[in-house]
């Protein structure tokens, strides 16, 4: 399987979630299943079925996180020499040429993307248009409503 790019922060967040699931959530659901079993007939025991369902979700999420981490190519942007070039992990400020609207995005891995927090996937149309370009360059991003031109205003290696 191909390596998936991920920032150091993204990998740390996944590791923290994995640890919480294994050390807090998993033991709690095992305890809930044990308590529900003590209540008798399992066929009509809603608490038991709910706990088993929750256990399935937790185990599935643990497997998913472990898989993501095993296939991750963790990139420390701070270790890369700063430049004006847009690369994975940089924070880039772009200006819509037509409307002069300014927006700032951090280019991250697929699992870290969160548009509300201005983090976009390296595989998104905007990021793909920006990667490899430099401050002052104008890029064209194809959107559902047509092509939009952005000028790269600033690049930060945070």
CSV table of N, CA and C in Angstrom, one decimal:
chain,number,residue,atom,x,y,z
A,1,UNK,N,0.8,-1.2,0.0
A,1,UNK,CA,0.0,0.0,0.0
A,1,UNK,C,0.9,1.2,0.0
A,2,UNK,N,0.4,2.3,-0.6
A,2,UNK,CA,1.2,3.5,-0.7
A,2,UNK,C,1.3,4.2,0.6
A,3,UNK,N,2.3,5.0,0.8
A,3,UNK,CA,2.5,5.8,2.0
A,3,UNK,C,1.6,7.0,1.9
A,4,UNK,N,1.0,7.4,3.0
A,4,UNK,CA,0.1,8.5,3.1
A,4,UNK,C,0.8,9.6,3.9
A,5,UNK,N,0.9,10.8,3.3
A,5,UNK,CA,1.6,11.9,4.0
A,5,UNK,C,0.7,12.4,5.2
A,6,UNK,N,1.4,12.7,6.3
A,6,UNK,CA,0.8,13.1,7.5
A,6,UNK,C,1.7,14.1,8.3
A,7,UNK,N,1.2,15.1,8.9
A,7,UNK,CA,2.0,16.0,9.6
A,7,UNK,C,2.3,15.4,11.0
A,8,UNK,N,3.3,15.9,11.7
A,8,UNK,CA,3.7,15.4,13.0
A,8,UNK,C,2.5,15.6,14.0
A,9,UNK,N,1.8,16.7,13.8
A,9,UNK,CA,0.7,17.0,14.7
A,9,UNK,C,-0.5,16.0,14.5
A,10,UNK,N,-0.7,15.7,13.2
A,10,UNK,CA,-1.7,14.7,12.8
A,10,UNK,C,-1.4,13.3,13.4
A,11,UNK,N,-0.2,12.9,13.3
A,11,UNK,CA,0.2,11.6,13.9
A,11,UNK,C,0.1,11.6,15.4
A,12,UNK,N,0.5,12.7,16.0
A,12,UNK,CA,0.3,12.8,17.5
A,12,UNK,C,-1.1,12.7,17.9
A,13,UNK,N,-2.0,13.4,17.2
A,13,UNK,CA,-3.4,13.4,17.5
A,13,UNK,C,-4.0,11.9,17.4
A,14,UNK,N,-3.6,11.2,16.3
A,14,UNK,CA,-4.1,9.8,16.1
A,14,UNK,C,-3.5,8.9,17.2
A,15,UNK,N,-2.3,9.1,17.6
A,15,UNK,CA,-1.7,8.3,18.7
A,15,UNK,C,-2.4,8.6,20.0
A,16,UNK,N,-2.7,9.8,20.3
A,16,UNK,CA,-3.5,10.2,21.5
A,16,UNK,C,-4.8,9.5,21.5
A,17,UNK,N,-5.5,9.5,20.4
A,17,UNK,CA,-6.9,8.9,20.3
A,17,UNK,C,-6.7,7.4,20.5
A,18,UNK,N,-5.7,6.8,19.9
A,18,UNK,CA,-5.5,5.4,20.0
A,18,UNK,C,-5.2,5.0,21.4
A,19,UNK,N,-4.4,5.8,22.1
A,19,UNK,CA,-4.1,5.5,23.5
A,19,UNK,C,-5.4,5.6,24.4
A,20,UNK,N,-6.2,6.6,24.1
A,20,UNK,CA,-7.4,6.8,24.9
A,20,UNK,C,-8.4,5.7,24.6
A,21,UNK,N,-8.5,5.2,23.4
A,21,UNK,CA,-9.4,4.1,23.1
A,21,UNK,C,-8.9,2.8,23.8
A,22,UNK,N,-7.6,2.6,23.8
A,22,UNK,CA,-7.1,1.3,24.3
A,22,UNK,C,-7.1,1.3,25.9
A,23,UNK,N,-6.8,2.5,26.5
A,23,UNK,CA,-6.7,2.5,27.9
A,23,UNK,C,-7.9,3.0,28.7
A,24,UNK,N,-8.8,3.7,28.0
A,24,UNK,CA,-10.0,4.2,28.7
A,24,UNK,C,-11.3,3.6,28.2
A,25,UNK,N,-11.5,3.8,26.8
A,25,UNK,CA,-12.8,3.3,26.3
A,25,UNK,C,-12.9,1.8,26.3
A,26,UNK,N,-11.9,1.1,25.8
A,26,UNK,CA,-12.0,-0.4,25.7
A,26,UNK,C,-12.2,-1.0,27.1
A,27,UNK,N,-11.5,-0.6,28.2
A,27,UNK,CA,-11.8,-1.2,29.5
A,27,UNK,C,-13.2,-0.9,30.0
A,28,UNK,N,-13.6,0.4,29.7
A,28,UNK,CA,-15.0,0.8,30.2
A,28,UNK,C,-16.0,-0.1,29.5
A,29,UNK,N,-15.9,-0.3,28.2
A,29,UNK,CA,-16.9,-1.1,27.5
A,29,UNK,C,-16.9,-2.6,28.0
A,30,UNK,N,-15.7,-3.1,28.3
A,30,UNK,CA,-15.6,-4.5,28.8
A,30,UNK,C,-16.3,-4.6,30.1
A,31,UNK,N,-16.1,-3.6,30.9
A,31,UNK,CA,-16.8,-3.5,32.2
A,31,UNK,C,-18.3,-3.4,32.1
A,32,UNK,N,-18.8,-2.6,31.1
A,32,UNK,CA,-20.2,-2.5,30.9
A,32,UNK,C,-20.8,-3.8,30.4
A,33,UNK,N,-20.1,-4.5,29.5
A,33,UNK,CA,-20.5,-5.8,29.1
A,33,UNK,C,-20.6,-6.8,30.2
A,34,UNK,N,-19.6,-6.8,31.1
A,34,UNK,CA,-19.7,-7.7,32.3
A,34,UNK,C,-20.9,-7.4,33.2
A,35,UNK,N,-21.1,-6.1,33.4
A,35,UNK,CA,-22.3,-5.7,34.2
A,35,UNK,C,-23.6,-6.1,33.6
A,36,UNK,N,-23.7,-5.9,32.3
A,36,UNK,CA,-24.9,-6.3,31.6
A,36,UNK,C,-25.2,-7.8,31.6
A,37,UNK,N,-24.1,-8.6,31.5
A,37,UNK,CA,-24.2,-10.1,31.6
A,37,UNK,C,-24.8,-10.5,32.9
A,38,UNK,N,-24.5,-9.8,34.0
A,38,UNK,CA,-25.0,-10.1,35.3
A,38,UNK,C,-26.5,-9.9,35.4
A,39,UNK,N,-27.1,-9.2,34.5
A,39,UNK,CA,-28.5,-8.9,34.6
A,39,UNK,C,-29.3,-10.0,34.1
A,40,UNK,N,-28.7,-11.1,33.6
A,40,UNK,CA,-29.5,-12.3,33.2
A,40,UNK,C,-29.6,-12.4,31.7
A,41,UNK,N,-30.8,-12.8,31.2
A,41,UNK,CA,-31.1,-13.1,29.8
A,41,UNK,C,-30.5,-12.1,28.8
A,42,UNK,N,-29.6,-12.6,28.0
A,42,UNK,CA,-28.9,-11.7,27.1
A,42,UNK,C,-29.7,-11.4,25.8
A,43,UNK,N,-30.7,-12.2,25.5
A,43,UNK,CA,-31.5,-12.0,24.3
A,43,UNK,C,-32.3,-10.7,24.4
A,44,UNK,N,-32.8,-10.4,25.6
A,44,UNK,CA,-33.6,-9.2,25.8
A,44,UNK,C,-32.9,-8.1,26.6
A,45,UNK,N,-31.6,-8.2,26.6
A,45,UNK,CA,-30.9,-7.2,27.5
A,45,UNK,C,-30.3,-6.1,26.6
A,46,UNK,N,-31.0,-5.0,26.6
A,46,UNK,CA,-30.6,-3.9,25.7
A,46,UNK,C,-29.2,-3.3,26.1
A,47,UNK,N,-28.9,-3.3,27.4
A,47,UNK,CA,-27.6,-2.8,27.8
A,47,UNK,C,-26.5,-3.6,27.3
A,48,UNK,N,-26.7,-4.9,27.3
A,48,UNK,CA,-25.7,-5.8,26.7
A,48,UNK,C,-25.4,-5.6,25.2
A,49,UNK,N,-26.5,-5.5,24.5
A,49,UNK,CA,-26.4,-5.3,23.1
A,49,UNK,C,-25.8,-3.9,22.7
A,50,UNK,N,-26.2,-2.9,23.5
A,50,UNK,CA,-25.6,-1.6,23.3
A,50,UNK,C,-24.1,-1.6,23.6
A,51,UNK,N,-23.7,-2.2,24.6
A,51,UNK,CA,-22.3,-2.3,25.0
A,51,UNK,C,-21.5,-3.1,24.0
A,52,UNK,N,-22.1,-4.2,23.5
A,52,UNK,CA,-21.4,-5.0,22.4
A,52,UNK,C,-21.2,-4.2,21.1
A,53,UNK,N,-22.3,-3.4,20.8
A,53,UNK,CA,-22.2,-2.5,19.6
A,53,UNK,C,-21.1,-1.5,19.8
A,54,UNK,N,-21.1,-0.9,20.9
A,54,UNK,CA,-20.0,0.1,21.2
A,54,UNK,C,-18.6,-0.5,21.1
A,55,UNK,N,-18.5,-1.7,21.6
A,55,UNK,CA,-17.2,-2.4,21.6
A,55,UNK,C,-16.8,-2.6,20.1
A,56,UNK,N,-17.8,-3.0,19.3
A,56,UNK,CA,-17.5,-3.2,17.9
A,56,UNK,C,-16.9,-1.9,17.2
A,57,UNK,N,-17.6,-0.7,17.5
A,57,UNK,CA,-17.1,0.5,17.0
A,57,UNK,C,-15.7,0.9,17.5
A,58,UNK,N,-15.5,0.6,18.8
A,58,UNK,CA,-14.2,0.9,19.4
A,58,UNK,C,-13.1,0.1,18.7
A,59,UNK,N,-13.3,-1.2,18.6
A,59,UNK,CA,-12.3,-2.1,18.0
A,59,UNK,C,-12.1,-1.7,16.5
A,60,UNK,N,-13.1,-1.4,15.8
A,60,UNK,CA,-13.0,-1.0,14.4
A,60,UNK,C,-12.2,0.3,14.3
A,61,UNK,N,-12.4,1.3,15.2
A,61,UNK,CA,-11.6,2.5,15.2
A,61,UNK,C,-10.2,2.3,15.5
A,62,UNK,N,-9.9,1.4,16.5
A,62,UNK,CA,-8.5,1.0,16.9
A,62,UNK,C,-7.8,0.5,15.6
A,63,UNK,N,-8.5,-0.5,14.9
A,63,UNK,CA,-7.8,-1.1,13.8
A,63,UNK,C,-7.6,0.0,12.7
A,64,UNK,N,-8.6,0.9,12.5
A,64,UNK,CA,-8.4,1.9,11.5
A,64,UNK,C,-7.2,2.9,11.8
A,65,UNK,N,-7.1,3.3,13.0
A,65,UNK,CA,-6.0,4.2,13.4
A,65,UNK,C,-4.7,3.5,13.3
A,66,UNK,N,-4.6,2.2,13.7
A,66,UNK,CA,-3.4,1.5,13.6
A,66,UNK,C,-2.9,1.3,12.2
A,67,UNK,N,-3.9,1.1,11.3
A,67,UNK,CA,-3.6,1.0,9.9
A,67,UNK,C,-3.1,2.3,9.3
A,68,UNK,N,-3.8,3.4,9.7
A,68,UNK,CA,-3.4,4.7,9.2
A,68,UNK,C,-2.0,5.1,9.6
A,69,UNK,N,-1.7,4.8,10.9
A,69,UNK,CA,-0.3,5.1,11.4
A,69,UNK,C,0.7,4.2,10.7
A,70,UNK,N,0.4,3.0,10.5
A,70,UNK,CA,1.4,2.1,9.8
A,70,UNK,C,1.7,2.5,8.4
A,71,UNK,N,0.8,3.1,7.7
A,71,UNK,CA,1.0,3.5,6.4
A,71,UNK,C,1.3,5.0,6.2
A,72,UNK,N,1.5,5.7,7.4
A,72,UNK,CA,1.8,7.1,7.3
A,72,UNK,C,3.2,7.4,7.0
A,73,UNK,N,3.4,8.4,6.2
A,73,UNK,CA,4.7,9.0,6.0
A,73,UNK,C,4.7,10.3,6.8
A,74,UNK,N,5.3,10.3,8.0
A,74,UNK,CA,5.2,11.5,8.8
A,74,UNK,C,6.2,12.5,8.4
A,75,UNK,N,5.7,13.7,8.1
A,75,UNK,CA,6.6,14.8,7.6
A,75,UNK,C,6.6,15.9,8.6
A,76,UNK,N,7.9,16.2,9.0
A,76,UNK,CA,8.1,17.4,10.0
A,76,UNK,C,8.4,18.6,9.2
A,77,UNK,N,7.5,19.5,9.0
A,77,UNK,CA,7.7,20.6,8.1
A,77,UNK,C,8.8,21.6,8.7
A,78,UNK,N,8.9,21.6,10.1
A,78,UNK,CA,9.8,22.4,10.7
A,78,UNK,C,11.3,22.0,10.4
A,79,UNK,N,11.5,20.8,10.0
A,79,UNK,CA,12.8,20.3,9.7
A,79,UNK,C,13.2,20.6,8.2
A,80,UNK,N,12.2,21.1,7.4
A,80,UNK,CA,12.5,21.4,6.1
A,80,UNK,C,12.9,22.9,6.0
A,81,UNK,N,13.9,23.2,5.2
A,81,UNK,CA,14.4,24.6,5.2
A,81,UNK,C,13.3,25.5,4.6
A,82,UNK,N,13.0,26.6,5.3
A,82,UNK,CA,11.9,27.5,4.8
A,82,UNK,C,12.2,28.1,3.5
A,83,UNK,N,11.2,28.2,2.7
A,83,UNK,CA,11.3,28.9,1.4
A,83,UNK,C,10.0,29.5,1.0
A,84,UNK,N,9.9,30.1,-0.1
A,84,UNK,CA,8.6,30.7,-0.6
A,84,UNK,C,7.8,29.8,-1.3
A,85,UNK,N,8.2,28.5,-1.4
A,85,UNK,CA,7.5,27.5,-2.2
A,85,UNK,C,6.5,26.8,-1.4
A,86,UNK,N,5.3,26.5,-1.9
A,86,UNK,CA,4.2,25.8,-1.3
A,86,UNK,C,4.5,24.3,-1.3
A,87,UNK,N,4.6,23.7,-0.1
A,87,UNK,CA,4.8,22.3,0.0
A,87,UNK,C,3.9,21.7,1.0
A,88,UNK,N,3.8,20.4,1.1
A,88,UNK,CA,3.0,19.7,2.1
A,88,UNK,C,3.4,20.3,3.5
A,89,UNK,N,2.4,20.6,4.3
A,89,UNK,CA,2.6,21.0,5.7
A,89,UNK,C,2.7,22.5,5.8
A,90,UNK,N,2.9,23.3,4.8
A,90,UNK,CA,3.0,24.7,4.9
A,90,UNK,C,1.6,25.4,5.1
A,91,UNK,N,1.7,26.6,5.6
A,91,UNK,CA,0.5,27.4,5.7
A,91,UNK,C,0.6,28.5,4.7
A,92,UNK,N,-0.4,28.5,3.8
A,92,UNK,CA,-0.4,29.4,2.7
A,92,UNK,C,-1.6,30.4,2.7
A,93,UNK,N,-1.3,31.7,2.5
A,93,UNK,CA,-2.3,32.7,2.4
A,93,UNK,C,-2.5,33.0,0.9
A,94,UNK,N,-3.7,32.9,0.5
A,94,UNK,CA,-4.1,33.1,-1.0
A,94,UNK,C,-5.1,34.2,-1.0
A,95,UNK,N,-5.1,35.0,-2.1
A,95,UNK,CA,-6.1,36.0,-2.4
A,95,UNK,C,-6.8,35.7,-3.7
A,96,UNK,N,-8.1,35.8,-3.6
A,96,UNK,CA,-9.0,35.6,-4.8
A,96,UNK,C,-8.8,36.8,-5.6
A,97,UNK,N,-8.2,36.7,-6.8
A,97,UNK,CA,-7.9,37.8,-7.7
A,97,UNK,C,-9.1,38.6,-8.1
A,98,UNK,N,-10.2,38.0,-8.2
A,98,UNK,CA,-11.5,38.7,-8.6
A,98,UNK,C,-12.1,39.5,-7.5
A,99,UNK,N,-12.2,38.9,-6.3
A,99,UNK,CA,-12.9,39.5,-5.2
A,99,UNK,C,-12.0,40.1,-4.1
A,100,UNK,N,-10.7,39.9,-4.2
A,100,UNK,CA,-9.7,40.4,-3.2
A,100,UNK,C,-9.9,39.7,-1.8
A,101,UNK,N,-10.7,38.6,-1.8
A,101,UNK,CA,-10.9,38.0,-0.5
A,101,UNK,C,-9.7,37.1,-0.2
A,102,UNK,N,-9.2,37.3,1.1
A,102,UNK,CA,-8.0,36.6,1.5
A,102,UNK,C,-8.4,35.4,2.4
A,103,UNK,N,-7.7,34.3,2.2
A,103,UNK,CA,-8.0,33.1,3.0
A,103,UNK,C,-6.6,32.4,3.3
A,104,UNK,N,-6.5,31.8,4.5
A,104,UNK,CA,-5.3,31.1,4.8
A,104,UNK,C,-5.6,29.6,5.1
A,105,UNK,N,-4.8,28.7,4.5
A,105,UNK,CA,-5.0,27.3,4.6
A,105,UNK,C,-3.7,26.6,5.0
A,106,UNK,N,-3.7,25.6,5.8
A,106,UNK,CA,-2.6,24.7,6.0
A,106,UNK,C,-2.8,23.4,5.2
A,107,UNK,N,-1.8,23.0,4.5
A,107,UNK,CA,-1.9,21.8,3.6
A,107,UNK,C,-1.5,20.6,4.4
A,108,UNK,N,-2.4,19.7,4.7
A,108,UNK,CA,-2.2,18.5,5.6
A,108,UNK,C,-2.6,17.2,4.9
A,109,UNK,N,-2.5,16.1,5.6
A,109,UNK,CA,-2.9,14.8,5.0
A,109,UNK,C,-4.4,14.7,5.0
A,110,UNK,N,-4.9,13.7,4.3
A,110,UNK,CA,-6.3,13.5,4.1
A,110,UNK,C,-7.1,13.4,5.5
A,111,UNK,N,-6.5,12.6,6.4
A,111,UNK,CA,-7.1,12.4,7.7
A,111,UNK,C,-7.2,13.6,8.6
A,112,UNK,N,-6.3,14.6,8.3
A,112,UNK,CA,-6.2,15.8,9.2
A,112,UNK,C,-7.1,16.9,8.6
A,113,UNK,N,-7.5,16.8,7.4
A,113,UNK,CA,-8.2,17.9,6.7
A,113,UNK,C,-9.5,18.3,7.5
A,114,UNK,N,-9.6,19.6,7.7
A,114,UNK,CA,-10.8,20.2,8.4
A,114,UNK,C,-10.9,21.6,7.9
A,115,UNK,N,-11.8,21.8,7.0
A,115,UNK,CA,-11.9,23.1,6.3
A,115,UNK,C,-12.3,24.2,7.3
A,116,UNK,N,-13.2,23.9,8.3
A,116,UNK,CA,-13.6,24.8,9.3
A,116,UNK,C,-12.4,25.4,10.1
A,117,UNK,N,-11.3,24.6,10.2
A,117,UNK,CA,-10.1,25.1,10.9
A,117,UNK,C,-9.0,25.4,9.9
A,118,UNK,N,-9.4,25.6,8.7
A,118,UNK,CA,-8.5,26.1,7.6
A,118,UNK,C,-7.4,25.1,7.3
A,119,UNK,N,-7.7,23.8,7.4
A,119,UNK,CA,-6.8,22.7,7.1
A,119,UNK,C,-7.4,22.0,5.9
A,120,UNK,N,-6.6,22.0,4.7
A,120,UNK,CA,-7.1,21.3,3.5
A,120,UNK,C,-6.2,20.1,3.2
A,121,UNK,N,-6.8,19.1,2.6
A,121,UNK,CA,-6.1,17.9,2.2
A,121,UNK,C,-5.1,18.2,1.1
A,122,UNK,N,-4.0,17.6,1.1
A,122,UNK,CA,-3.0,17.7,0.1
A,122,UNK,C,-3.6,17.2,-1.3
A,123,UNK,N,-4.6,16.4,-1.2
A,123,UNK,CA,-5.3,15.9,-2.5
A,123,UNK,C,-6.5,16.8,-2.9
A,124,UNK,N,-6.8,17.9,-2.2
A,124,UNK,CA,-7.9,18.8,-2.6
A,124,UNK,C,-7.5,19.6,-3.9
A,125,UNK,N,-8.5,20.0,-4.6
A,125,UNK,CA,-8.1,20.8,-5.9
A,125,UNK,C,-7.3,22.0,-5.6
A,126,UNK,N,-7.6,22.7,-4.5
A,126,UNK,CA,-6.9,23.9,-4.2
A,126,UNK,C,-5.4,23.6,-3.8
A,127,UNK,N,-5.2,22.6,-3.0
A,127,UNK,CA,-3.8,22.2,-2.6
A,127,UNK,C,-3.1,21.7,-3.8
A,128,UNK,N,-3.7,20.9,-4.7
A,128,UNK,CA,-3.0,20.4,-5.8
A,128,UNK,C,-2.5,21.5,-6.8
A,129,UNK,N,-3.4,22.6,-6.9
A,129,UNK,CA,-3.0,23.7,-7.7
A,129,UNK,C,-1.9,24.5,-7.0
A,130,UNK,N,-1.8,24.6,-5.7
A,130,UNK,CA,-0.8,25.4,-5.0
A,130,UNK,C,0.6,24.7,-4.9
A,131,UNK,N,0.6,23.4,-4.7
A,131,UNK,CA,1.8,22.7,-4.5
A,131,UNK,C,2.9,23.0,-5.6
A,132,UNK,N,4.1,23.4,-5.1
A,132,UNK,CA,5.2,23.7,-6.0
A,132,UNK,C,5.2,25.1,-6.5
A,133,UNK,N,4.2,25.9,-6.2
A,133,UNK,CA,4.2,27.3,-6.6
A,133,UNK,C,4.8,28.1,-5.6
A,134,UNK,N,5.1,29.4,-5.9
A,134,UNK,CA,5.8,30.3,-5.0
A,134,UNK,C,5.0,31.6,-4.7
A,135,UNK,N,5.4,32.3,-3.7
A,135,UNK,CA,4.7,33.6,-3.4
A,135,UNK,C,4.8,34.5,-4.6
A,136,UNK,N,3.6,35.1,-4.9
A,136,UNK,CA,3.5,35.9,-6.1
A,136,UNK,C,2.9,35.2,-7.3
A,137,UNK,N,2.9,33.9,-7.3
A,137,UNK,CA,2.4,33.1,-8.4
A,137,UNK,C,0.8,33.2,-8.4
A,138,UNK,N,0.2,33.2,-9.6
A,138,UNK,CA,-1.2,33.1,-9.7
A,138,UNK,C,-1.6,31.7,-10.2
A,139,UNK,N,-2.5,31.0,-9.4
A,139,UNK,CA,-2.9,29.7,-9.8
A,139,UNK,C,-4.4,29.7,-10.1
A,140,UNK,N,-4.8,28.8,-11.0
A,140,UNK,CA,-6.2,28.6,-11.4
A,140,UNK,C,-6.7,27.3,-10.8
A,141,UNK,N,-7.8,27.5,-10.0
A,141,UNK,CA,-8.4,26.3,-9.4
A,141,UNK,C,-9.8,26.1,-10.0
A,142,UNK,N,-10.0,24.9,-10.5
A,142,UNK,CA,-11.3,24.5,-11.1
A,142,UNK,C,-12.2,24.2,-10.1
A,143,UNK,N,-13.3,24.9,-10.0
A,143,UNK,CA,-14.4,24.7,-9.0
A,143,UNK,C,-15.7,24.3,-9.7
A,144,UNK,N,-16.7,23.8,-9.0
A,144,UNK,CA,-17.9,23.5,-9.7
A,144,UNK,C,-18.6,24.8,-10.3
A,145,UNK,N,-18.3,25.9,-9.8
A,145,UNK,CA,-18.9,27.2,-10.4
A,145,UNK,C,-17.9,27.8,-11.4
A,146,UNK,N,-16.9,27.1,-11.8
A,146,UNK,CA,-15.9,27.6,-12.8
A,146,UNK,C,-14.5,27.8,-12.2
A,147,UNK,N,-13.7,28.3,-13.1
A,147,UNK,CA,-12.3,28.5,-12.7
A,147,UNK,C,-12.1,29.7,-11.9
A,148,UNK,N,-11.3,29.6,-10.8
A,148,UNK,CA,-11.1,30.8,-9.9
A,148,UNK,C,-9.6,31.0,-9.8
A,149,UNK,N,-9.2,32.2,-9.9
A,149,UNK,CA,-7.8,32.6,-9.9
A,149,UNK,C,-7.4,33.1,-8.5
A,150,UNK,N,-6.3,32.5,-7.9
A,150,UNK,CA,-5.8,32.9,-6.6
A,150,UNK,C,-4.3,33.3,-6.8
A,151,UNK,N,-4.0,34.4,-6.1
A,151,UNK,CA,-2.6,34.8,-6.0
A,151,UNK,C,-2.0,34.3,-4.6
A,152,UNK,N,-0.8,33.7,-4.7
A,152,UNK,CA,-0.2,33.3,-3.4
A,152,UNK,C,0.4,34.5,-2.7
A,153,UNK,N,0.0,34.8,-1.5
A,153,UNK,CA,0.4,36.0,-0.8
A,153,UNK,C,1.5,35.7,0.1
A,154,UNK,N,1.4,34.6,0.9
A,154,UNK,CA,2.5,34.2,1.8
A,154,UNK,C,2.5,32.7,2.1
A,155,UNK,N,3.7,32.3,2.4
A,155,UNK,CA,3.9,30.8,2.7
A,155,UNK,C,4.7,30.8,4.1
A,156,UNK,N,4.1,30.0,5.0
A,156,UNK,CA,4.8,29.9,6.3
A,156,UNK,C,5.0,28.4,6.6
A,157,UNK,N,6.2,28.1,7.2
A,157,UNK,CA,6.5,26.8,7.6
A,157,UNK,C,6.3,26.7,9.1
A,158,UNK,N,5.1,26.5,9.6
A,158,UNK,CA,4.8,26.5,11.0
A,158,UNK,C,4.9,25.1,11.6
